[in-house]
Amino acid sequence: MRRNLTLFILLALAVAALLVCPFVGMEAILPSMVLDPTENATGYGIFWQIRVPRVCVGFLAGSALAVCGMAFQALFRNALATPYTLGVSSGAAVGAALCLRLGLSFSLLGISGATLFAFLGAVGAILLVYGLTRLRRGFTTATMLLAGIAVSFFASSLIMLIQYLGEFTQAFRIVRWLMGGVEVMGYDAVFNLLPVTAAGAFILFSLTHELNLLMTGEDLAVSRGVEVRRVRLVLFFATSMMVGGVVAFCGPIGFVGMMAPHICRLLVGANHRRLMPATLLFGGLFLVVCDTF
């Protein structure tokens, strides 16, 4: 009963954050915006084209990273696992760094070149990790973890090489992108992140029973009828695509994915049927509030 109440409180806080945070800092011009939007067209445009999309992107990114961190911690049975453990973030960073180093400036369907290159880099890292794992004729968590770490270090080396070969302004832009952020204008990023986050969250929610059993050990999970290899494969691709989509639009924002699942375990327990929605809500709430500050 207490844990269900905690979930309801998290839902209420998340809704409150989405409604209140866009207004923070605009108290001085808020009355004129409400009474006559045409009188303060600049403030009206800032609110609807910058602040509201930024809060929405922050909530979607925080939710996606938090549930991916929860899934990785269950999959690897490691409290230090993060959404970037398998090198997806590093692959996306290589793509974005390459685009910035080449000085490419274009957009496709409203998506910037750096974002497209970052997503392609993330997909490349996913396929590389999967290919390296398959070389061992198996899909074990240990092999997947080692492959992810190897790809991550290799990508980090490529990023440093690209920075070294670039000009000062290009190196600065690369460093700024690597810091991450939810600075957006318009709703293109919202509409692109929403299906990725929703689909990935739905897949993870459908596997909460399997995640509970994986936390107890693969042997016990197999004895209870879990197809461990299939579940591991689905989790790998679902979480990796979510992380790739978020990193492509927001850059690497790493702290949410490791902290949010642990905080939610203290609030609602380790059962993933409650932990999954709690982490989803808390991750989005946490990033929105942090960005507002």
PDB file of C-alpha atoms in Angstrom:
ATOM      1  CA  MET A   1       0.000   0.000   0.000  1.00  0.00           C
ATOM      2  CA  ARG A   2       2.792   2.410   0.954  1.00  0.00           C
ATOM      3  CA  ARG A   3       4.687   1.664  -2.259  1.00  0.00           C
ATOM      4  CA  ASN A   4       1.582   2.229  -4.384  1.00  0.00           C
ATOM      5  CA  LEU A   5       1.173   5.571  -2.634  1.00  0.00           C
ATOM      6  CA  THR A   6       4.801   6.374  -3.458  1.00  0.00           C
ATOM      7  CA  LEU A   7       4.097   5.688  -7.140  1.00  0.00           C
ATOM      8  CA  PHE A   8       1.086   8.007  -7.030  1.00  0.00           C
ATOM      9  CA  ILE A   9       3.184  10.739  -5.387  1.00  0.00           C
ATOM     10  CA  LEU A  10       5.875  10.380  -8.057  1.00  0.00           C
ATOM     11  CA  LEU A  11       3.211  10.674 -10.764  1.00  0.00           C
ATOM     12  CA  ALA A  12       1.797  13.819  -9.135  1.00  0.00           C
ATOM     13  CA  LEU A  13       5.262  15.362  -8.796  1.00  0.00           C
ATOM     14  CA  ALA A  14       6.109  14.554 -12.423  1.00  0.00           C
ATOM     15  CA  VAL A  15       2.910  16.186 -13.678  1.00  0.00           C
ATOM     16  CA  ALA A  16       3.531  19.195 -11.425  1.00  0.00           C
ATOM     17  CA  ALA A  17       7.082  19.568 -12.756  1.00  0.00           C
ATOM     18  CA  LEU A  18       5.873  19.466 -16.363  1.00  0.00           C
ATOM     19  CA  LEU A  19       3.284  22.146 -15.614  1.00  0.00           C
ATOM     20  CA  VAL A  20       5.348  24.443 -13.372  1.00  0.00           C
ATOM     21  CA  CYS A  21       8.936  24.294 -14.630  1.00  0.00           C
ATOM     22  CA  PRO A  22       8.303  26.102 -17.947  1.00  0.00           C
ATOM     23  CA  PHE A  23       7.091  29.140 -15.980  1.00  0.00           C
ATOM     24  CA  VAL A  24      10.096  29.372 -13.638  1.00  0.00           C
ATOM     25  CA  GLY A  25      11.946  32.620 -14.334  1.00  0.00           C
ATOM     26  CA  MET A  26       9.126  34.182 -16.355  1.00  0.00           C
ATOM     27  CA  GLU A  27       7.083  35.540 -13.444  1.00  0.00           C
ATOM     28  CA  ALA A  28       7.694  39.177 -14.443  1.00  0.00           C
ATOM     29  CA  ILE A  29       6.168  38.874 -17.911  1.00  0.00           C
ATOM     30  CA  LEU A  30       3.609  36.162 -17.124  1.00  0.00           C
ATOM     31  CA  PRO A  31       0.649  38.534 -16.489  1.00  0.00           C
ATOM     32  CA  SER A  32       1.057  40.267 -19.860  1.00  0.00           C
ATOM     33  CA  MET A  33       1.368  36.910 -21.620  1.00  0.00           C
ATOM     34  CA  VAL A  34      -1.886  35.677 -20.116  1.00  0.00           C
ATOM     35  CA  LEU A  35      -3.886  38.881 -20.623  1.00  0.00           C
ATOM     36  CA  ASP A  36      -2.642  39.795 -24.088  1.00  0.00           C
ATOM     37  CA  PRO A  37      -0.171  37.483 -25.871  1.00  0.00           C
ATOM     38  CA  THR A  38       0.263  39.958 -28.745  1.00  0.00           C
ATOM     39  CA  GLU A  39       1.547  42.603 -26.309  1.00  0.00           C
ATOM     40  CA  ASN A  40       4.535  40.426 -25.376  1.00  0.00           C
ATOM     41  CA  ALA A  41       5.082  38.329 -28.488  1.00  0.00           C
ATOM     42  CA  THR A  42       8.749  37.688 -27.635  1.00  0.00           C
ATOM     43  CA  GLY A  43       7.986  36.210 -24.233  1.00  0.00           C
ATOM     44  CA  TYR A  44       5.099  34.226 -25.687  1.00  0.00           C
ATOM     45  CA  GLY A  45       7.398  32.751 -28.355  1.00  0.00           C
ATOM     46  CA  ILE A  46      10.140  31.942 -25.832  1.00  0.00           C
ATOM     47  CA  PHE A  47       7.654  30.119 -23.645  1.00  0.00           C
ATOM     48  CA  TRP A  48       6.055  27.955 -26.346  1.00  0.00           C
ATOM     49  CA  GLN A  49       9.030  27.437 -28.666  1.00  0.00           C
ATOM     50  CA  ILE A  50      11.889  27.065 -26.166  1.00  0.00           C
ATOM     51  CA  ARG A  51      10.746  26.475 -22.591  1.00  0.00           C
ATOM     52  CA  VAL A  52       7.915  23.985 -23.108  1.00  0.00           C
ATOM     53  CA  PRO A  53       9.852  21.842 -25.644  1.00  0.00           C
ATOM     54  CA  ARG A  54      12.910  21.913 -23.394  1.00  0.00           C
ATOM     55  CA  VAL A  55      10.939  20.590 -20.424  1.00  0.00           C
ATOM     56  CA  CYS A  56       9.345  17.875 -22.590  1.00  0.00           C
ATOM     57  CA  VAL A  57      12.709  16.783 -24.010  1.00  0.00           C
ATOM     58  CA  GLY A  58      14.216  16.782 -20.522  1.00  0.00           C
ATOM     59  CA  PHE A  59      11.444  14.552 -19.201  1.00  0.00           C
ATOM     60  CA  LEU A  60      11.664  12.107 -22.115  1.00  0.00           C
ATOM     61  CA  ALA A  61      15.465  11.942 -21.967  1.00  0.00           C
ATOM     62  CA  GLY A  62      15.549  11.502 -18.193  1.00  0.00           C
ATOM     63  CA  SER A  63      12.892   8.791 -18.311  1.00  0.00           C
ATOM     64  CA  ALA A  64      14.647   6.877 -21.093  1.00  0.00           C
ATOM     65  CA  LEU A  65      18.087   7.027 -19.482  1.00  0.00           C
ATOM     66  CA  ALA A  66      16.717   6.041 -16.081  1.00  0.00           C
ATOM     67  CA  VAL A  67      14.873   2.926 -17.270  1.00  0.00           C
ATOM     68  CA  CYS A  68      17.846   1.911 -19.443  1.00  0.00           C
ATOM     69  CA  GLY A  69      20.100   2.170 -16.415  1.00  0.00           C
ATOM     70  CA  MET A  70      17.646   0.040 -14.450  1.00  0.00           C
ATOM     71  CA  ALA A  71      17.632  -2.596 -17.204  1.00  0.00           C
ATOM     72  CA  PHE A  72      21.434  -2.702 -17.450  1.00  0.00           C
ATOM     73  CA  GLN A  73      21.818  -3.019 -13.687  1.00  0.00           C
ATOM     74  CA  ALA A  74      19.484  -6.017 -13.743  1.00  0.00           C
ATOM     75  CA  LEU A  75      21.033  -7.516 -16.868  1.00  0.00           C
ATOM     76  CA  PHE A  76      24.608  -7.323 -15.588  1.00  0.00           C
ATOM     77  CA  ARG A  77      23.680  -7.635 -11.890  1.00  0.00           C
ATOM     78  CA  ASN A  78      26.008  -4.709 -11.304  1.00  0.00           C
ATOM     79  CA  ALA A  79      25.036  -1.640  -9.291  1.00  0.00           C
ATOM     80  CA  LEU A  80      27.499   0.526 -11.259  1.00  0.00           C
ATOM     81  CA  ALA A  81      26.049  -0.274 -14.703  1.00  0.00           C
ATOM     82  CA  THR A  82      24.838   2.766 -16.653  1.00  0.00           C
ATOM     83  CA  PRO A  83      23.062   3.302 -19.992  1.00  0.00           C
ATOM     84  CA  TYR A  84      26.486   3.946 -21.527  1.00  0.00           C
ATOM     85  CA  THR A  85      28.124   0.707 -20.400  1.00  0.00           C
ATOM     86  CA  LEU A  86      27.989  -0.856 -23.875  1.00  0.00           C
ATOM     87  CA  GLY A  87      29.650   2.035 -25.703  1.00  0.00           C
ATOM     88  CA  VAL A  88      26.536   3.432 -27.388  1.00  0.00           C
ATOM     89  CA  SER A  89      27.234   6.923 -26.056  1.00  0.00           C
ATOM     90  CA  SER A  90      30.842   6.830 -27.230  1.00  0.00           C
ATOM     91  CA  GLY A  91      29.758   5.717 -30.701  1.00  0.00           C
ATOM     92  CA  ALA A  92      27.268   8.584 -30.898  1.00  0.00           C
ATOM     93  CA  ALA A  93      29.953  11.002 -29.718  1.00  0.00           C
ATOM     94  CA  VAL A  94      32.278   9.837 -32.497  1.00  0.00           C
ATOM     95  CA  GLY A  95      29.574  10.502 -35.083  1.00  0.00           C
ATOM     96  CA  ALA A  96      28.848  13.981 -33.735  1.00  0.00           C
ATOM     97  CA  ALA A  97      32.556  14.826 -33.388  1.00  0.00           C
ATOM     98  CA  LEU A  98      33.200  13.737 -36.975  1.00  0.00           C
ATOM     99  CA  CYS A  99      30.357  15.921 -38.250  1.00  0.00           C
ATOM    100  CA  LEU A 100      31.637  18.940 -36.299  1.00  0.00           C
ATOM    101  CA  ARG A 101      35.233  18.308 -37.394  1.00  0.00           C
ATOM    102  CA  LEU A 102      34.221  18.190 -41.066  1.00  0.00           C
ATOM    103  CA  GLY A 103      32.272  21.412 -40.625  1.00  0.00           C
ATOM    104  CA  LEU A 104      29.099  19.934 -42.072  1.00  0.00           C
ATOM    105  CA  SER A 105      26.029  22.094 -41.668  1.00  0.00           C
ATOM    106  CA  PHE A 106      22.781  20.607 -42.943  1.00  0.00           C
ATOM    107  CA  SER A 107      19.469  19.263 -41.735  1.00  0.00           C
ATOM    108  CA  LEU A 108      17.193  16.465 -42.859  1.00  0.00           C
ATOM    109  CA  LEU A 109      13.511  16.469 -41.941  1.00  0.00           C
ATOM    110  CA  GLY A 110      14.248  19.089 -39.305  1.00  0.00           C
ATOM    111  CA  ILE A 111      17.068  17.046 -37.723  1.00  0.00           C
ATOM    112  CA  SER A 112      20.527  18.601 -37.657  1.00  0.00           C
ATOM    113  CA  GLY A 113      23.533  16.951 -39.249  1.00  0.00           C
ATOM    114  CA  ALA A 114      25.285  16.457 -35.897  1.00  0.00           C
ATOM    115  CA  THR A 115      22.223  14.672 -34.534  1.00  0.00           C
ATOM    116  CA  LEU A 116      21.997  12.399 -37.583  1.00  0.00           C
ATOM    117  CA  PHE A 117      25.708  11.576 -37.433  1.00  0.00           C
ATOM    118  CA  ALA A 118      25.412  10.902 -33.703  1.00  0.00           C
ATOM    119  CA  PHE A 119      22.548   8.484 -34.210  1.00  0.00           C
ATOM    120  CA  LEU A 120      24.421   6.694 -36.997  1.00  0.00           C
ATOM    121  CA  GLY A 121      27.444   6.458 -34.703  1.00  0.00           C
ATOM    122  CA  ALA A 122      25.279   4.973 -31.966  1.00  0.00           C
ATOM    123  CA  VAL A 123      23.818   2.401 -34.379  1.00  0.00           C
ATOM    124  CA  GLY A 124      27.337   1.563 -35.551  1.00  0.00           C
ATOM    125  CA  ALA A 125      28.452   0.992 -31.962  1.00  0.00           C
ATOM    126  CA  ILE A 126      25.427  -1.256 -31.322  1.00  0.00           C
ATOM    127  CA  LEU A 127      26.185  -3.377 -34.375  1.00  0.00           C
ATOM    128  CA  LEU A 128      29.893  -3.540 -33.522  1.00  0.00           C
ATOM    129  CA  VAL A 129      29.230  -4.712 -29.972  1.00  0.00           C
ATOM    130  CA  TYR A 130      26.721  -7.262 -31.233  1.00  0.00           C
ATOM    131  CA  GLY A 131      29.171  -8.504 -33.876  1.00  0.00           C
ATOM    132  CA  LEU A 132      32.032  -8.843 -31.388  1.00  0.00           C
ATOM    133  CA  THR A 133      29.764 -10.706 -29.001  1.00  0.00           C
ATOM    134  CA  ARG A 134      28.615 -13.110 -31.702  1.00  0.00           C
ATOM    135  CA  LEU A 135      32.247 -14.007 -32.516  1.00  0.00           C
ATOM    136  CA  ARG A 136      32.269 -16.101 -29.357  1.00  0.00           C
ATOM    137  CA  ARG A 137      29.271 -18.115 -30.598  1.00  0.00           C
ATOM    138  CA  GLY A 138      27.215 -16.947 -27.712  1.00  0.00           C
ATOM    139  CA  PHE A 139      25.551 -13.899 -26.244  1.00  0.00           C
ATOM    140  CA  THR A 140      26.676 -13.972 -22.631  1.00  0.00           C
ATOM    141  CA  THR A 141      26.588 -10.919 -20.413  1.00  0.00           C
ATOM    142  CA  ALA A 142      30.314 -11.166 -19.705  1.00  0.00           C
ATOM    143  CA  THR A 143      31.218 -11.177 -23.414  1.00  0.00           C
ATOM    144  CA  MET A 144      28.762  -8.358 -24.115  1.00  0.00           C
ATOM    145  CA  LEU A 145      30.196  -6.281 -21.279  1.00  0.00           C
ATOM    146  CA  LEU A 146      33.785  -6.763 -22.441  1.00  0.00           C
ATOM    147  CA  ALA A 147      32.850  -5.913 -26.026  1.00  0.00           C
ATOM    148  CA  GLY A 148      31.028  -2.776 -24.891  1.00  0.00           C
ATOM    149  CA  ILE A 149      33.961  -1.578 -22.815  1.00  0.00           C
ATOM    150  CA  ALA A 150      36.385  -2.246 -25.693  1.00  0.00           C
ATOM    151  CA  VAL A 151      34.204  -0.292 -28.146  1.00  0.00           C
ATOM    152  CA  SER A 152      33.810   2.532 -25.624  1.00  0.00           C
ATOM    153  CA  PHE A 153      37.574   2.935 -25.128  1.00  0.00           C
ATOM    154  CA  PHE A 154      38.229   2.715 -28.865  1.00  0.00           C
ATOM    155  CA  ALA A 155      35.601   5.378 -29.573  1.00  0.00           C
ATOM    156  CA  SER A 156      37.028   7.619 -26.837  1.00  0.00           C
ATOM    157  CA  SER A 157      40.429   7.382 -28.507  1.00  0.00           C
ATOM    158  CA  LEU A 158      38.897   8.357 -31.857  1.00  0.00           C
ATOM    159  CA  ILE A 159      37.219  11.378 -30.243  1.00  0.00           C
ATOM    160  CA  MET A 160      40.553  12.580 -28.834  1.00  0.00           C
ATOM    161  CA  LEU A 161      42.186  12.105 -32.237  1.00  0.00           C
ATOM    162  CA  ILE A 162      39.424  14.105 -33.958  1.00  0.00           C
ATOM    163  CA  GLN A 163      39.801  16.883 -31.388  1.00  0.00           C
ATOM    164  CA  TYR A 164      43.576  16.926 -31.832  1.00  0.00           C
ATOM    165  CA  LEU A 165      43.300  17.210 -35.607  1.00  0.00           C
ATOM    166  CA  GLY A 166      40.621  19.899 -35.475  1.00  0.00           C
ATOM    167  CA  GLU A 167      40.834  23.638 -35.027  1.00  0.00           C
ATOM    168  CA  PHE A 168      40.267  25.350 -31.695  1.00  0.00           C
ATOM    169  CA  THR A 169      36.660  26.280 -32.470  1.00  0.00           C
ATOM    170  CA  GLN A 170      35.874  22.757 -33.657  1.00  0.00           C
ATOM    171  CA  ALA A 171      37.445  21.242 -30.542  1.00  0.00           C
ATOM    172  CA  PHE A 172      35.382  23.596 -28.372  1.00  0.00           C
ATOM    173  CA  ARG A 173      32.150  22.637 -30.153  1.00  0.00           C
ATOM    174  CA  ILE A 174      32.982  18.958 -29.686  1.00  0.00           C
ATOM    175  CA  VAL A 175      33.651  19.460 -25.963  1.00  0.00           C
ATOM    176  CA  ARG A 176      30.419  21.434 -25.613  1.00  0.00           C
ATOM    177  CA  TRP A 177      28.446  18.640 -27.292  1.00  0.00           C
ATOM    178  CA  LEU A 178      30.069  16.051 -25.026  1.00  0.00           C
ATOM    179  CA  MET A 179      28.808  17.983 -21.984  1.00  0.00           C
ATOM    180  CA  GLY A 180      25.237  17.132 -22.974  1.00  0.00           C
ATOM    181  CA  GLY A 181      22.156  19.266 -22.561  1.00  0.00           C
ATOM    182  CA  VAL A 182      18.498  19.648 -23.495  1.00  0.00           C
ATOM    183  CA  GLU A 183      18.737  22.967 -25.337  1.00  0.00           C
ATOM    184  CA  VAL A 184      16.162  22.665 -28.113  1.00  0.00           C
ATOM    185  CA  MET A 185      13.986  24.967 -30.168  1.00  0.00           C
ATOM    186  CA  GLY A 186      10.640  23.783 -31.435  1.00  0.00           C
ATOM    187  CA  TYR A 187       9.019  20.397 -31.085  1.00  0.00           C
ATOM    188  CA  ASP A 188      10.986  18.321 -33.610  1.00  0.00           C
ATOM    189  CA  ALA A 189      13.141  16.746 -30.898  1.00  0.00           C
ATOM    190  CA  VAL A 190      10.046  16.003 -28.793  1.00  0.00           C
ATOM    191  CA  PHE A 191       8.274  14.225 -31.646  1.00  0.00           C
ATOM    192  CA  ASN A 192      11.417  12.251 -32.510  1.00  0.00           C
ATOM    193  CA  LEU A 193      12.206  11.197 -28.923  1.00  0.00           C
ATOM    194  CA  LEU A 194       8.630  10.303 -27.946  1.00  0.00           C
ATOM    195  CA  PRO A 195       8.210   7.153 -30.095  1.00  0.00           C
ATOM    196  CA  VAL A 196      11.708   5.895 -29.219  1.00  0.00           C
ATOM    197  CA  THR A 197      11.147   6.346 -25.486  1.00  0.00           C
ATOM    198  CA  ALA A 198       7.574   5.002 -25.554  1.00  0.00           C
ATOM    199  CA  ALA A 199       8.463   1.895 -27.574  1.00  0.00           C
ATOM    200  CA  GLY A 200      11.520   1.101 -25.467  1.00  0.00           C
ATOM    201  CA  ALA A 201       9.665   1.634 -22.209  1.00  0.00           C
ATOM    202  CA  PHE A 202       6.835  -0.633 -23.382  1.00  0.00           C
ATOM    203  CA  ILE A 203       9.314  -3.411 -24.226  1.00  0.00           C
ATOM    204  CA  LEU A 204      11.060  -3.091 -20.868  1.00  0.00           C
ATOM    205  CA  PHE A 205       7.749  -3.051 -18.988  1.00  0.00           C
ATOM    206  CA  SER A 206       6.716  -6.272 -20.746  1.00  0.00           C
ATOM    207  CA  LEU A 207       9.941  -7.899 -19.470  1.00  0.00           C
ATOM    208  CA  THR A 208       9.724  -6.880 -15.810  1.00  0.00           C
ATOM    209  CA  HIS A 209       9.097 -10.477 -14.704  1.00  0.00           C
ATOM    210  CA  GLU A 210      12.186 -11.627 -16.602  1.00  0.00           C
ATOM    211  CA  LEU A 211      14.238  -8.789 -15.091  1.00  0.00           C
ATOM    212  CA  ASN A 212      13.232  -9.933 -11.601  1.00  0.00           C
ATOM    213  CA  LEU A 213      14.437 -13.442 -12.360  1.00  0.00           C
ATOM    214  CA  LEU A 214      17.663 -12.268 -14.028  1.00  0.00           C
ATOM    215  CA  MET A 215      18.523 -10.389 -10.848  1.00  0.00           C
ATOM    216  CA  THR A 216      18.567 -13.712  -8.985  1.00  0.00           C
ATOM    217  CA  GLY A 217      20.926 -15.335 -11.490  1.00  0.00           C
ATOM    218  CA  GLU A 218      20.746 -16.771 -14.987  1.00  0.00           C
ATOM    219  CA  ASP A 219      20.629 -20.394 -13.817  1.00  0.00           C
ATOM    220  CA  LEU A 220      17.556 -19.778 -11.686  1.00  0.00           C
ATOM    221  CA  ALA A 221      15.971 -17.759 -14.494  1.00  0.00           C
ATOM    222  CA  VAL A 222      16.465 -20.657 -16.919  1.00  0.00           C
ATOM    223  CA  SER A 223      14.972 -23.085 -14.402  1.00  0.00           C
ATOM    224  CA  ARG A 224      11.887 -20.855 -14.201  1.00  0.00           C
ATOM    225  CA  GLY A 225      11.359 -20.973 -17.965  1.00  0.00           C
ATOM    226  CA  VAL A 226      13.049 -17.726 -19.040  1.00  0.00           C
ATOM    227  CA  GLU A 227      14.688 -17.813 -22.467  1.00  0.00           C
ATOM    228  CA  VAL A 228      17.718 -15.928 -21.208  1.00  0.00           C
ATOM    229  CA  ARG A 229      19.455 -15.544 -24.555  1.00  0.00           C
ATOM    230  CA  ARG A 230      16.345 -14.121 -26.255  1.00  0.00           C
ATOM    231  CA  VAL A 231      15.564 -11.793 -23.353  1.00  0.00           C
ATOM    232  CA  ARG A 232      19.167 -10.593 -23.252  1.00  0.00           C
ATOM    233  CA  LEU A 233      19.091  -9.873 -26.978  1.00  0.00           C
ATOM    234  CA  VAL A 234      15.805  -7.947 -26.765  1.00  0.00           C
ATOM    235  CA  LEU A 235      17.048  -5.917 -23.786  1.00  0.00           C
ATOM    236  CA  PHE A 236      20.306  -5.148 -25.562  1.00  0.00           C
ATOM    237  CA  PHE A 237      18.685  -3.750 -28.707  1.00  0.00           C
ATOM    238  CA  ALA A 238      15.761  -2.004 -26.954  1.00  0.00           C
ATOM    239  CA  THR A 239      17.932  -0.168 -24.430  1.00  0.00           C
ATOM    240  CA  SER A 240      20.675   0.588 -26.948  1.00  0.00           C
ATOM    241  CA  MET A 241      18.250   2.179 -29.406  1.00  0.00           C
ATOM    242  CA  MET A 242      16.725   4.259 -26.614  1.00  0.00           C
ATOM    243  CA  VAL A 243      20.141   5.443 -25.467  1.00  0.00           C
ATOM    244  CA  GLY A 244      21.205   6.107 -29.053  1.00  0.00           C
ATOM    245  CA  GLY A 245      18.149   8.265 -29.682  1.00  0.00           C
ATOM    246  CA  VAL A 246      18.578  10.257 -26.474  1.00  0.00           C
ATOM    247  CA  VAL A 247      22.309  10.813 -26.924  1.00  0.00           C
ATOM    248  CA  ALA A 248      21.809  11.881 -30.541  1.00  0.00           C
ATOM    249  CA  PHE A 249      19.529  14.732 -29.464  1.00  0.00           C
ATOM    250  CA  CYS A 250      20.853  15.581 -25.993  1.00  0.00           C
ATOM    251  CA  GLY A 251      24.425  14.357 -25.858  1.00  0.00           C
ATOM    252  CA  PRO A 252      25.669  12.108 -23.057  1.00  0.00           C
ATOM    253  CA  ILE A 253      23.809  12.858 -19.794  1.00  0.00           C
ATOM    254  CA  GLY A 254      25.125  10.098 -17.599  1.00  0.00           C
ATOM    255  CA  PHE A 255      24.215  10.723 -13.986  1.00  0.00           C
ATOM    256  CA  VAL A 256      20.474  10.061 -14.353  1.00  0.00           C
ATOM    257  CA  GLY A 257      20.884   6.502 -15.580  1.00  0.00           C
ATOM    258  CA  MET A 258      22.900   5.359 -12.587  1.00  0.00           C
ATOM    259  CA  MET A 259      21.332   7.376  -9.759  1.00  0.00           C
ATOM    260  CA  ALA A 260      17.614   7.214 -10.512  1.00  0.00           C
ATOM    261  CA  PRO A 261      17.187   3.387 -10.339  1.00  0.00           C
ATOM    262  CA  HIS A 262      18.993   3.187  -6.986  1.00  0.00           C
ATOM    263  CA  ILE A 263      16.934   6.002  -5.480  1.00  0.00           C
ATOM    264  CA  CYS A 264      13.725   4.351  -6.697  1.00  0.00           C
ATOM    265  CA  ARG A 265      14.763   1.002  -5.194  1.00  0.00           C
ATOM    266  CA  LEU A 266      14.905   2.742  -1.828  1.00  0.00           C
ATOM    267  CA  LEU A 267      11.418   4.160  -2.428  1.00  0.00           C
ATOM    268  CA  VAL A 268       9.461   1.229  -3.927  1.00  0.00           C
ATOM    269  CA  GLY A 269      11.683  -1.822  -3.534  1.00  0.00           C
ATOM    270  CA  ALA A 270      13.463  -4.055  -6.041  1.00  0.00           C
ATOM    271  CA  ASN A 271      10.389  -5.578  -7.729  1.00  0.00           C
ATOM    272  CA  HIS A 272      10.618  -4.346 -11.314  1.00  0.00           C
ATOM    273  CA  ARG A 273       6.844  -4.232 -11.729  1.00  0.00           C
ATOM    274  CA  ARG A 274       6.874  -1.204  -9.420  1.00  0.00           C
ATOM    275  CA  LEU A 275      10.466  -0.170 -10.017  1.00  0.00           C
ATOM    276  CA  MET A 276       9.957   0.281 -13.763  1.00  0.00           C
ATOM    277  CA  PRO A 277       7.183   2.956 -13.602  1.00  0.00           C
ATOM    278  CA  ALA A 278       8.804   4.580 -10.567  1.00  0.00           C
ATOM    279  CA  THR A 279      12.136   4.885 -12.379  1.00  0.00           C
ATOM    280  CA  LEU A 280      10.419   6.194 -15.509  1.00  0.00           C
ATOM    281  CA  LEU A 281       8.664   8.960 -13.564  1.00  0.00           C
ATOM    282  CA  PHE A 282      11.551   9.798 -11.261  1.00  0.00           C
ATOM    283  CA  GLY A 283      14.122   9.921 -14.068  1.00  0.00           C
ATOM    284  CA  GLY A 284      12.079  12.431 -16.050  1.00  0.00           C
ATOM    285  CA  LEU A 285      11.229  14.462 -12.943  1.00  0.00           C
ATOM    286  CA  PHE A 286      14.851  14.493 -11.777  1.00  0.00           C
ATOM    287  CA  LEU A 287      16.317  15.747 -15.055  1.00  0.00           C
ATOM    288  CA  VAL A 288      13.626  18.394 -15.542  1.00  0.00           C
ATOM    289  CA  VAL A 289      14.168  19.793 -12.030  1.00  0.00           C
ATOM    290  CA  CYS A 290      17.968  19.729 -12.419  1.00  0.00           C
ATOM    291  CA  ASP A 291      17.744  21.517 -15.770  1.00  0.00           C
ATOM    292  CA  THR A 292      15.375  24.094 -14.301  1.00  0.00           C
ATOM    293  CA  PHE A 293      17.886  24.937 -11.586  1.00  0.00           C
TER     294      PHE A 293
END
